[in-house]
mmCIF file with all atom_site columns, N, CA and C in Angstrom:
data_model
loop_
_atom_site.group_PDB
_atom_site.id
_atom_site.type_symbol
_atom_site.label_atom_id
_atom_site.label_alt_id
_atom_site.label_comp_id
_atom_site.label_asym_id
_atom_site.label_entity_id
_atom_site.label_seq_id
_atom_site.pdbx_PDB_ins_code
_atom_site.Cartn_x
_atom_site.Cartn_y
_atom_site.Cartn_z
_atom_site.occupancy
_atom_site.B_iso_or_equiv
_atom_site.pdbx_formal_charge
_atom_site.auth_seq_id
_atom_site.auth_comp_id
_atom_site.auth_asym_id
_atom_site.auth_atom_id
_atom_site.pdbx_PDB_model_num
ATOM 1   N N  . CYS A 1 1  ? 0.828   -1.184 0.000  1.00 0.00 ? 191 CYS A N  1
ATOM 2   C CA . CYS A 1 1  ? 0.000   0.000  0.000  1.00 0.00 ? 191 CYS A CA 1
ATOM 3   C C  . CYS A 1 1  ? 0.878   1.254  0.000  1.00 0.00 ? 191 CYS A C  1
ATOM 4   N N  . ARG A 1 2  ? 1.963   1.206  0.643  1.00 0.00 ? 192 ARG A N  1
ATOM 5   C CA . ARG A 1 2  ? 2.777   2.378  0.897  1.00 0.00 ? 192 ARG A CA 1
ATOM 6   C C  . ARG A 1 2  ? 3.266   3.121  -0.351 1.00 0.00 ? 192 ARG A C  1
ATOM 7   N N  . THR A 1 3  ? 3.955   2.475  -1.251 1.00 0.00 ? 193 THR A N  1
ATOM 8   C CA . THR A 1 3  ? 4.620   3.164  -2.350 1.00 0.00 ? 193 THR A CA 1
ATOM 9   C C  . THR A 1 3  ? 3.657   3.909  -3.262 1.00 0.00 ? 193 THR A C  1
ATOM 10  N N  . TYR A 1 4  ? 2.702   3.216  -3.823 1.00 0.00 ? 194 TYR A N  1
ATOM 11  C CA . TYR A 1 4  ? 1.789   3.842  -4.774 1.00 0.00 ? 194 TYR A CA 1
ATOM 12  C C  . TYR A 1 4  ? 0.906   4.879  -4.099 1.00 0.00 ? 194 TYR A C  1
ATOM 13  N N  . TYR A 1 5  ? 0.393   4.556  -2.945 1.00 0.00 ? 195 TYR A N  1
ATOM 14  C CA . TYR A 1 5  ? -0.505  5.477  -2.246 1.00 0.00 ? 195 TYR A CA 1
ATOM 15  C C  . TYR A 1 5  ? 0.206   6.771  -1.899 1.00 0.00 ? 195 TYR A C  1
ATOM 16  N N  . TRP A 1 6  ? 1.426   6.670  -1.403 1.00 0.00 ? 196 TRP A N  1
ATOM 17  C CA . TRP A 1 6  ? 2.142   7.894  -1.015 1.00 0.00 ? 196 TRP A CA 1
ATOM 18  C C  . TRP A 1 6  ? 2.438   8.773  -2.211 1.00 0.00 ? 196 TRP A C  1
ATOM 19  N N  . SER A 1 7  ? 2.657   8.192  -3.371 1.00 0.00 ? 197 SER A N  1
ATOM 20  C CA . SER A 1 7  ? 2.900   9.023  -4.556 1.00 0.00 ? 197 SER A CA 1
ATOM 21  C C  . SER A 1 7  ? 1.656   9.818  -4.920 1.00 0.00 ? 197 SER A C  1
ATOM 22  N N  . ILE A 1 8  ? 0.492   9.279  -4.620 1.00 0.00 ? 198 ILE A N  1
ATOM 23  C CA . ILE A 1 8  ? -0.761  9.994  -4.885 1.00 0.00 ? 198 ILE A CA 1
ATOM 24  C C  . ILE A 1 8  ? -1.056  10.981 -3.754 1.00 0.00 ? 198 ILE A C  1
ATOM 25  N N  . SER A 1 9  ? -0.907  10.551 -2.504 1.00 0.00 ? 199 SER A N  1
ATOM 26  C CA . SER A 1 9  ? -1.287  11.406 -1.383 1.00 0.00 ? 199 SER A CA 1
ATOM 27  C C  . SER A 1 9  ? -0.380  12.618 -1.247 1.00 0.00 ? 199 SER A C  1
ATOM 28  N N  . THR A 1 10 ? 0.836   12.562 -1.780 1.00 0.00 ? 200 THR A N  1
ATOM 29  C CA . THR A 1 10 ? 1.696   13.734 -1.718 1.00 0.00 ? 200 THR A CA 1
ATOM 30  C C  . THR A 1 10 ? 1.268   14.792 -2.731 1.00 0.00 ? 200 THR A C  1
ATOM 31  N N  . LYS A 1 11 ? 0.528   14.392 -3.757 1.00 0.00 ? 201 LYS A N  1
ATOM 32  C CA . LYS A 1 11 ? 0.049   15.339 -4.761 1.00 0.00 ? 201 LYS A CA 1
ATOM 33  C C  . LYS A 1 11 ? -1.265  15.992 -4.362 1.00 0.00 ? 201 LYS A C  1
ATOM 34  N N  . TYR A 1 12 ? -2.047  15.324 -3.544 1.00 0.00 ? 202 TYR A N  1
ATOM 35  C CA . TYR A 1 12 ? -3.365  15.812 -3.176 1.00 0.00 ? 202 TYR A CA 1
ATOM 36  C C  . TYR A 1 12 ? -3.517  15.789 -1.662 1.00 0.00 ? 202 TYR A C  1
ATOM 37  N N  . THR A 1 13 ? -4.301  16.705 -1.168 1.00 0.00 ? 203 THR A N  1
ATOM 38  C CA . THR A 1 13 ? -4.626  16.698 0.253  1.00 0.00 ? 203 THR A CA 1
ATOM 39  C C  . THR A 1 13 ? -6.038  16.147 0.388  1.00 0.00 ? 203 THR A C  1
ATOM 40  N N  . PHE A 1 14 ? -6.146  15.031 1.089  1.00 0.00 ? 204 PHE A N  1
ATOM 41  C CA . PHE A 1 14 ? -7.445  14.407 1.283  1.00 0.00 ? 204 PHE A CA 1
ATOM 42  C C  . PHE A 1 14 ? -7.931  14.718 2.695  1.00 0.00 ? 204 PHE A C  1
ATOM 43  N N  . ASN A 1 15 ? -8.981  15.478 2.792  1.00 0.00 ? 205 ASN A N  1
ATOM 44  C CA . ASN A 1 15 ? -9.578  15.762 4.085  1.00 0.00 ? 205 ASN A CA 1
ATOM 45  C C  . ASN A 1 15 ? -10.991 15.218 4.086  1.00 0.00 ? 205 ASN A C  1
ATOM 46  N N  . SER A 1 16 ? -11.236 14.285 4.960  1.00 0.00 ? 206 SER A N  1
ATOM 47  C CA . SER A 1 16 ? -12.533 13.630 5.115  1.00 0.00 ? 206 SER A CA 1
ATOM 48  C C  . SER A 1 16 ? -13.096 13.108 3.793  1.00 0.00 ? 206 SER A C  1
ATOM 49  N N  . VAL A 1 17 ? -12.222 12.560 2.984  1.00 0.00 ? 207 VAL A N  1
ATOM 50  C CA . VAL A 1 17 ? -12.630 11.919 1.740  1.00 0.00 ? 207 VAL A CA 1
ATOM 51  C C  . VAL A 1 17 ? -12.652 10.423 2.001  1.00 0.00 ? 207 VAL A C  1
ATOM 52  N N  . ARG A 1 18 ? -13.565 9.744  1.375  1.00 0.00 ? 208 ARG A N  1
ATOM 53  C CA . ARG A 1 18 ? -13.634 8.293  1.526  1.00 0.00 ? 208 ARG A CA 1
ATOM 54  C C  . ARG A 1 18 ? -13.462 7.631  0.175  1.00 0.00 ? 208 ARG A C  1
ATOM 55  N N  . PHE A 1 19 ? -12.750 6.525  0.187  1.00 0.00 ? 209 PHE A N  1
ATOM 56  C CA . PHE A 1 19 ? -12.531 5.737  -1.014 1.00 0.00 ? 209 PHE A CA 1
ATOM 57  C C  . PHE A 1 19 ? -13.400 4.496  -0.975 1.00 0.00 ? 209 PHE A C  1
ATOM 58  N N  . SER A 1 20 ? -13.840 4.064  -2.130 1.00 0.00 ? 210 SER A N  1
ATOM 59  C CA . SER A 1 20 ? -14.544 2.787  -2.216 1.00 0.00 ? 210 SER A CA 1
ATOM 60  C C  . SER A 1 20 ? -13.517 1.671  -2.011 1.00 0.00 ? 210 SER A C  1
ATOM 61  N N  . LEU A 1 21 ? -14.006 0.485  -1.774 1.00 0.00 ? 211 LEU A N  1
ATOM 62  C CA . LEU A 1 21 ? -13.131 -0.676 -1.610 1.00 0.00 ? 211 LEU A CA 1
ATOM 63  C C  . LEU A 1 21 ? -12.255 -0.852 -2.845 1.00 0.00 ? 211 LEU A C  1
ATOM 64  N N  . ASN A 1 22 ? -12.852 -0.700 -4.024 1.00 0.00 ? 212 ASN A N  1
ATOM 65  C CA . ASN A 1 22 ? -12.105 -0.849 -5.275 1.00 0.00 ? 212 ASN A CA 1
ATOM 66  C C  . ASN A 1 22 ? -11.010 0.200  -5.409 1.00 0.00 ? 212 ASN A C  1
ATOM 67  N N  . THR A 1 23 ? -11.330 1.447  -5.097 1.00 0.00 ? 213 THR A N  1
ATOM 68  C CA . THR A 1 23 ? -10.342 2.519  -5.213 1.00 0.00 ? 213 THR A CA 1
ATOM 69  C C  . THR A 1 23 ? -9.220  2.336  -4.211 1.00 0.00 ? 213 THR A C  1
ATOM 70  N N  . ALA A 1 24 ? -9.555  1.976  -2.982 1.00 0.00 ? 214 ALA A N  1
ATOM 71  C CA . ALA A 1 24 ? -8.527  1.732  -1.965 1.00 0.00 ? 214 ALA A CA 1
ATOM 72  C C  . ALA A 1 24 ? -7.611  0.596  -2.406 1.00 0.00 ? 214 ALA A C  1
ATOM 73  N N  . ALA A 1 25 ? -8.185  -0.445 -2.986 1.00 0.00 ? 215 ALA A N  1
ATOM 74  C CA . ALA A 1 25 ? -7.389  -1.580 -3.464 1.00 0.00 ? 215 ALA A CA 1
ATOM 75  C C  . ALA A 1 25 ? -6.448  -1.150 -4.580 1.00 0.00 ? 215 ALA A C  1
ATOM 76  N N  . LYS A 1 26 ? -6.953  -0.350 -5.516 1.00 0.00 ? 216 LYS A N  1
ATOM 77  C CA . LYS A 1 26 ? -6.118  0.128  -6.619 1.00 0.00 ? 216 LYS A CA 1
ATOM 78  C C  . LYS A 1 26 ? -4.986  1.008  -6.111 1.00 0.00 ? 216 LYS A C  1
ATOM 79  N N  . LEU A 1 27 ? -5.289  1.894  -5.172 1.00 0.00 ? 217 LEU A N  1
ATOM 80  C CA . LEU A 1 27 ? -4.261  2.778  -4.610 1.00 0.00 ? 217 LEU A CA 1
ATOM 81  C C  . LEU A 1 27 ? -3.167  2.007  -3.890 1.00 0.00 ? 217 LEU A C  1
ATOM 82  N N  . CYS A 1 28 ? -3.570  0.899  -3.264 1.00 0.00 ? 218 CYS A N  1
ATOM 83  C CA . CYS A 1 28 ? -2.605  0.094  -2.507 1.00 0.00 ? 218 CYS A CA 1
ATOM 84  C C  . CYS A 1 28 ? -1.954  -0.994 -3.344 1.00 0.00 ? 218 CYS A C  1
ATOM 85  N N  . GLY A 1 29 ? -2.449  -1.199 -4.550 1.00 0.00 ? 219 GLY A N  1
ATOM 86  C CA . GLY A 1 29 ? -1.882  -2.226 -5.408 1.00 0.00 ? 219 GLY A CA 1
ATOM 87  C C  . GLY A 1 29 ? -2.179  -3.638 -4.938 1.00 0.00 ? 219 GLY A C  1
ATOM 88  N N  . VAL A 1 30 ? -3.357  -3.798 -4.318 1.00 0.00 ? 220 VAL A N  1
ATOM 89  C CA . VAL A 1 30 ? -3.781  -5.114 -3.831 1.00 0.00 ? 220 VAL A CA 1
ATOM 90  C C  . VAL A 1 30 ? -5.171  -5.407 -4.365 1.00 0.00 ? 220 VAL A C  1
ATOM 91  N N  . SER A 1 31 ? -5.660  -6.598 -4.096 1.00 0.00 ? 221 SER A N  1
ATOM 92  C CA . SER A 1 31 ? -6.996  -6.964 -4.544 1.00 0.00 ? 221 SER A CA 1
ATOM 93  C C  . SER A 1 31 ? -8.055  -6.350 -3.624 1.00 0.00 ? 221 SER A C  1
ATOM 94  N N  . ARG A 1 32 ? -9.248  -6.293 -4.153 1.00 0.00 ? 222 ARG A N  1
ATOM 95  C CA . ARG A 1 32 ? -10.404 -5.834 -3.379 1.00 0.00 ? 222 ARG A CA 1
ATOM 96  C C  . ARG A 1 32 ? -10.611 -6.741 -2.162 1.00 0.00 ? 222 ARG A C  1
ATOM 97  N N  . THR A 1 33 ? -10.375 -8.020 -2.364 1.00 0.00 ? 223 THR A N  1
ATOM 98  C CA . THR A 1 33 ? -10.513 -8.999 -1.282 1.00 0.00 ? 223 THR A CA 1
ATOM 99  C C  . THR A 1 33 ? -9.530  -8.718 -0.153 1.00 0.00 ? 223 THR A C  1
ATOM 100 N N  . ALA A 1 34 ? -8.315  -8.316 -0.500 1.00 0.00 ? 224 ALA A N  1
ATOM 101 C CA . ALA A 1 34 ? -7.302  -8.002 0.521  1.00 0.00 ? 224 ALA A CA 1
ATOM 102 C C  . ALA A 1 34 ? -7.770  -6.837 1.394  1.00 0.00 ? 224 ALA A C  1
ATOM 103 N N  . VAL A 1 35 ? -8.322  -5.812 0.780  1.00 0.00 ? 225 VAL A N  1
ATOM 104 C CA . VAL A 1 35 ? -8.811  -4.663 1.550  1.00 0.00 ? 225 VAL A CA 1
ATOM 105 C C  . VAL A 1 35 ? -9.976  -5.095 2.438  1.00 0.00 ? 225 VAL A C  1
ATOM 106 N N  . TYR A 1 36 ? -10.855 -5.927 1.909  1.00 0.00 ? 226 TYR A N  1
ATOM 107 C CA . TYR A 1 36 ? -11.970 -6.445 2.711  1.00 0.00 ? 226 TYR A CA 1
ATOM 108 C C  . TYR A 1 36 ? -11.450 -7.228 3.915  1.00 0.00 ? 226 TYR A C  1
ATOM 109 N N  . HIS A 1 37 ? -10.411 -8.034 3.721  1.00 0.00 ? 227 HIS A N  1
ATOM 110 C CA . HIS A 1 37 ? -9.822  -8.794 4.834  1.00 0.00 ? 227 HIS A CA 1
ATOM 111 C C  . HIS A 1 37 ? -9.179  -7.867 5.861  1.00 0.00 ? 227 HIS A C  1
ATOM 112 N N  . TRP A 1 38 ? -8.598  -6.770 5.422  1.00 0.00 ? 228 TRP A N  1
ATOM 113 C CA . TRP A 1 38 ? -8.046  -5.782 6.365  1.00 0.00 ? 228 TRP A CA 1
ATOM 114 C C  . TRP A 1 38 ? -9.154  -5.217 7.239  1.00 0.00 ? 228 TRP A C  1
ATOM 115 N N  . ILE A 1 39 ? -10.331 -4.989 6.639  1.00 0.00 ? 229 ILE A N  1
ATOM 116 C CA . ILE A 1 39 ? -11.467 -4.487 7.412  1.00 0.00 ? 229 ILE A CA 1
ATOM 117 C C  . ILE A 1 39 ? -11.924 -5.550 8.408  1.00 0.00 ? 229 ILE A C  1
ATOM 118 N N  . GLN A 1 40 ? -12.049 -6.783 7.948  1.00 0.00 ? 230 GLN A N  1
ATOM 119 C CA . GLN A 1 40 ? -12.521 -7.870 8.807  1.00 0.00 ? 230 GLN A CA 1
ATOM 120 C C  . GLN A 1 40 ? -11.563 -8.170 9.952  1.00 0.00 ? 230 GLN A C  1
ATOM 121 N N  . SER A 1 41 ? -10.258 -7.944 9.738  1.00 0.00 ? 231 SER A N  1
ATOM 122 C CA . SER A 1 41 ? -9.272  -8.216 10.785 1.00 0.00 ? 231 SER A CA 1
ATOM 123 C C  . SER A 1 41 ? -8.959  -6.967 11.615 1.00 0.00 ? 231 SER A C  1
ATOM 124 N N  . ASN A 1 42 ? -9.772  -5.920 11.449 1.00 0.00 ? 232 ASN A N  1
ATOM 125 C CA . ASN A 1 42 ? -9.626  -4.660 12.188 1.00 0.00 ? 232 ASN A CA 1
ATOM 126 C C  . ASN A 1 42 ? -8.309  -3.940 11.940 1.00 0.00 ? 232 ASN A C  1
ATOM 127 N N  . LYS A 1 43 ? -7.681  -4.223 10.823 1.00 0.00 ? 233 LYS A N  1
ATOM 128 C CA . LYS A 1 43 ? -6.480  -3.505 10.431 1.00 0.00 ? 233 LYS A CA 1
ATOM 129 C C  . LYS A 1 43 ? -6.851  -2.175 9.787  1.00 0.00 ? 233 LYS A C  1
ATOM 130 N N  . LEU A 1 44 ? -8.065  -2.104 9.281  1.00 0.00 ? 234 LEU A N  1
ATOM 131 C CA . LEU A 1 44 ? -8.580  -0.942 8.577  1.00 0.00 ? 234 LEU A CA 1
ATOM 132 C C  . LEU A 1 44 ? -10.047 -0.795 8.943  1.00 0.00 ? 234 LEU A C  1
ATOM 133 N N  . THR A 1 45 ? -10.495 0.434  9.138  1.00 0.00 ? 235 THR A N  1
ATOM 134 C CA . THR A 1 45 ? -11.895 0.662  9.457  1.00 0.00 ? 235 THR A CA 1
ATOM 135 C C  . THR A 1 45 ? -12.641 1.062  8.199  1.00 0.00 ? 235 THR A C  1
ATOM 136 N N  . GLY A 1 46 ? -13.710 0.380  7.942  1.00 0.00 ? 236 GLY A N  1
ATOM 137 C CA . GLY A 1 46 ? -14.543 0.700  6.792  1.00 0.00 ? 236 GLY A CA 1
ATOM 138 C C  . GLY A 1 46 ? -15.978 0.886  7.242  1.00 0.00 ? 236 GLY A C  1
ATOM 139 N N  . HIS A 1 47 ? -16.704 1.672  6.489  1.00 0.00 ? 237 HIS A N  1
ATOM 140 C CA . HIS A 1 47 ? -18.115 1.915  6.771  1.00 0.00 ? 237 HIS A CA 1
ATOM 141 C C  . HIS A 1 47 ? -18.905 1.707  5.495  1.00 0.00 ? 237 HIS A C  1
ATOM 142 N N  . LYS A 1 48 ? -20.088 1.163  5.637  1.00 0.00 ? 238 LYS A N  1
ATOM 143 C CA . LYS A 1 48 ? -20.940 0.975  4.461  1.00 0.00 ? 238 LYS A CA 1
ATOM 144 C C  . LYS A 1 48 ? -21.766 2.236  4.225  1.00 0.00 ? 238 LYS A C  1
ATOM 145 N N  . ASN A 1 49 ? -21.835 2.637  2.962  1.00 0.00 ? 239 ASN A N  1
ATOM 146 C CA . ASN A 1 49 ? -22.656 3.794  2.619  1.00 0.00 ? 239 ASN A CA 1
ATOM 147 C C  . ASN A 1 49 ? -24.105 3.353  2.437  1.00 0.00 ? 239 ASN A C  1
ATOM 148 N N  . ILE A 1 50 ? -24.953 4.256  2.032  1.00 0.00 ? 240 ILE A N  1
ATOM 149 C CA . ILE A 1 50 ? -26.381 3.966  1.913  1.00 0.00 ? 240 ILE A CA 1
ATOM 150 C C  . ILE A 1 50 ? -26.682 2.872  0.889  1.00 0.00 ? 240 ILE A C  1
ATOM 151 N N  . GLU A 1 51 ? -25.800 2.723  -0.110 1.00 0.00 ? 241 GLU A N  1
ATOM 152 C CA . GLU A 1 51 ? -25.983 1.671  -1.115 1.00 0.00 ? 241 GLU A CA 1
ATOM 153 C C  . GLU A 1 51 ? -25.419 0.329  -0.657 1.00 0.00 ? 241 GLU A C  1
ATOM 154 N N  . GLY A 1 52 ? -24.809 0.299  0.545  1.00 0.00 ? 242 GLY A N  1
ATOM 155 C CA . GLY A 1 52 ? -24.236 -0.936 1.064  1.00 0.00 ? 242 GLY A CA 1
ATOM 156 C C  . GLY A 1 52 ? -22.812 -1.185 0.606  1.00 0.00 ? 242 GLY A C  1
ATOM 157 N N  . GLU A 1 53 ? -22.195 -0.170 0.015  1.00 0.00 ? 243 GLU A N  1
ATOM 158 C CA . GLU A 1 53 ? -20.826 -0.286 -0.492 1.00 0.00 ? 243 GLU A CA 1
ATOM 159 C C  . GLU A 1 53 ? -19.842 0.127  0.609  1.00 0.00 ? 243 GLU A C  1
ATOM 160 N N  . TRP A 1 54 ? -18.769 -0.651 0.782  1.00 0.00 ? 244 TRP A N  1
ATOM 161 C CA . TRP A 1 54 ? -17.756 -0.311 1.769  1.00 0.00 ? 244 TRP A CA 1
ATOM 162 C C  . TRP A 1 54 ? -17.021 0.950  1.365  1.00 0.00 ? 244 TRP A C  1
ATOM 163 N N  . MET A 1 55 ? -16.819 1.847  2.317  1.00 0.00 ? 245 MET A N  1
ATOM 164 C CA . MET A 1 55 ? -16.072 3.078  2.101  1.00 0.00 ? 245 MET A CA 1
ATOM 165 C C  . MET A 1 55 ? -14.952 3.147  3.146  1.00 0.00 ? 245 MET A C  1
ATOM 166 N N  . ILE A 1 56 ? -13.775 3.572  2.695  1.00 0.00 ? 246 ILE A N  1
ATOM 167 C CA . ILE A 1 56 ? -12.605 3.652  3.557  1.00 0.00 ? 246 ILE A CA 1
ATOM 168 C C  . ILE A 1 56 ? -12.212 5.119  3.695  1.00 0.00 ? 246 ILE A C  1
ATOM 169 N N  . ASP A 1 57 ? -12.096 5.595  4.926  1.00 0.00 ? 247 ASP A N  1
ATOM 170 C CA . ASP A 1 57 ? -11.669 6.955  5.182  1.00 0.00 ? 247 ASP A CA 1
ATOM 171 C C  . ASP A 1 57 ? -10.195 7.102  4.828  1.00 0.00 ? 247 ASP A C  1
ATOM 172 N N  . THR A 1 58 ? -9.827  8.217  4.218  1.00 0.00 ? 248 THR A N  1
ATOM 173 C CA . THR A 1 58 ? -8.434  8.410  3.791  1.00 0.00 ? 248 THR A CA 1
ATOM 174 C C  . THR A 1 58 ? -7.468  8.403  4.971  1.00 0.00 ? 248 THR A C  1
ATOM 175 N N  . GLN A 1 59 ? -7.918  8.866  6.121  1.00 0.00 ? 249 GLN A N  1
ATOM 176 C CA . GLN A 1 59 ? -7.048  8.852  7.296  1.00 0.00 ? 249 GLN A CA 1
ATOM 177 C C  . GLN A 1 59 ? -6.717  7.418  7.701  1.00 0.00 ? 249 GLN A C  1
ATOM 178 N N  . GLU A 1 60 ? -7.673  6.525  7.549  1.00 0.00 ? 250 GLU A N  1
ATOM 179 C CA . GLU A 1 60 ? -7.431  5.110  7.843  1.00 0.00 ? 250 GLU A CA 1
ATOM 180 C C  . GLU A 1 60 ? -6.416  4.535  6.863  1.00 0.00 ? 250 GLU A C  1
ATOM 181 N N  . LEU A 1 61 ? -6.560  4.892  5.596  1.00 0.00 ? 251 LEU A N  1
ATOM 182 C CA . LEU A 1 61 ? -5.630  4.411  4.575  1.00 0.00 ? 251 LEU A CA 1
ATOM 183 C C  . LEU A 1 61 ? -4.232  4.984  4.822  1.00 0.00 ? 251 LEU A C  1
ATOM 184 N N  . ASP A 1 62 ? -4.173  6.245  5.249  1.00 0.00 ? 252 ASP A N  1
ATOM 185 C CA . ASP A 1 62 ? -2.887  6.844  5.603  1.00 0.00 ? 252 ASP A CA 1
ATOM 186 C C  . ASP A 1 62 ? -2.207  6.073  6.728  1.00 0.00 ? 252 ASP A C  1
ATOM 187 N N  . ALA A 1 63 ? -2.975  5.747  7.767  1.00 0.00 ? 253 ALA A N  1
ATOM 188 C CA . ALA A 1 63 ? -2.423  5.023  8.911  1.00 0.00 ? 253 ALA A CA 1
ATOM 189 C C  . ALA A 1 63 ? -1.891  3.654  8.487  1.00 0.00 ? 253 ALA A C  1
ATOM 190 N N  . LEU A 1 64 ? -2.621  2.979  7.620  1.00 0.00 ? 254 LEU A N  1
ATOM 191 C CA . LEU A 1 64 ? -2.191  1.672  7.151  1.00 0.00 ? 254 LEU A CA 1
ATOM 192 C C  . LEU A 1 64 ? -0.932  1.792  6.297  1.00 0.00 ? 254 LEU A C  1
ATOM 193 N N  . ALA A 1 65 ? -0.868  2.818  5.471  1.00 0.00 ? 255 ALA A N  1
ATOM 194 C CA . ALA A 1 65 ? 0.292   3.034  4.619  1.00 0.00 ? 255 ALA A CA 1
ATOM 195 C C  . ALA A 1 65 ? 1.524   3.359  5.463  1.00 0.00 ? 255 ALA A C  1
ATOM 196 N N  . LYS A 1 66 ? 1.353   4.145  6.492  1.00 0.00 ? 256 LYS A N  1
ATOM 197 C CA . LYS A 1 66 ? 2.478   4.493  7.393  1.00 0.00 ? 256 LYS A CA 1
ATOM 198 C C  . LYS A 1 66 ? 2.988   3.266  8.125  1.00 0.00 ? 256 LYS A C  1
ATOM 199 N N  . GLU A 1 67 ? 2.053   2.359  8.417  1.00 0.00 ? 257 GLU A N  1
ATOM 200 C CA . GLU A 1 67 ? 2.415   1.112  9.102  1.00 0.00 ? 257 GLU A CA 1
ATOM 201 C C  . GLU A 1 67 ? 3.250   0.209  8.185  1.00 0.00 ? 257 GLU A C  1
ATOM 202 N N  . GLY A 1 68 ? 3.129   0.421  6.875  1.00 0.00 ? 258 GLY A N  1
ATOM 203 C CA . GLY A 1 68 ? 3.925   -0.332 5.921  1.00 0.00 ? 258 GLY A CA 1
ATOM 204 C C  . GLY A 1 68 ? 3.315   -1.620 5.455  1.00 0.00 ? 258 GLY A C  1
ATOM 205 N N  . SER A 1 69 ? 2.000   -1.750 5.580  1.00 0.00 ? 259 SER A N  1
ATOM 206 C CA . SER A 1 69 ? 1.321   -2.978 5.148  1.00 0.00 ? 259 SER A CA 1
ATOM 207 C C  . SER A 1 69 ? 1.154   -3.008 3.649  1.00 0.00 ? 259 SER A C  1
#
């Protein structure tokens, strides 16, 4: 997650933005399933939106990227 995500996050400031499971997976260079497992194992906090789609807060993704996962 670290390398690709940091190259994007240094270009943009994300304040209270949420990524879909798919977008978070693409930013981290992992599968959608991997991000879902991070949520299930409490490594990452996700919330479902009104359509039932998982959303990941950018601050959570930042914390995971800093951790080096």
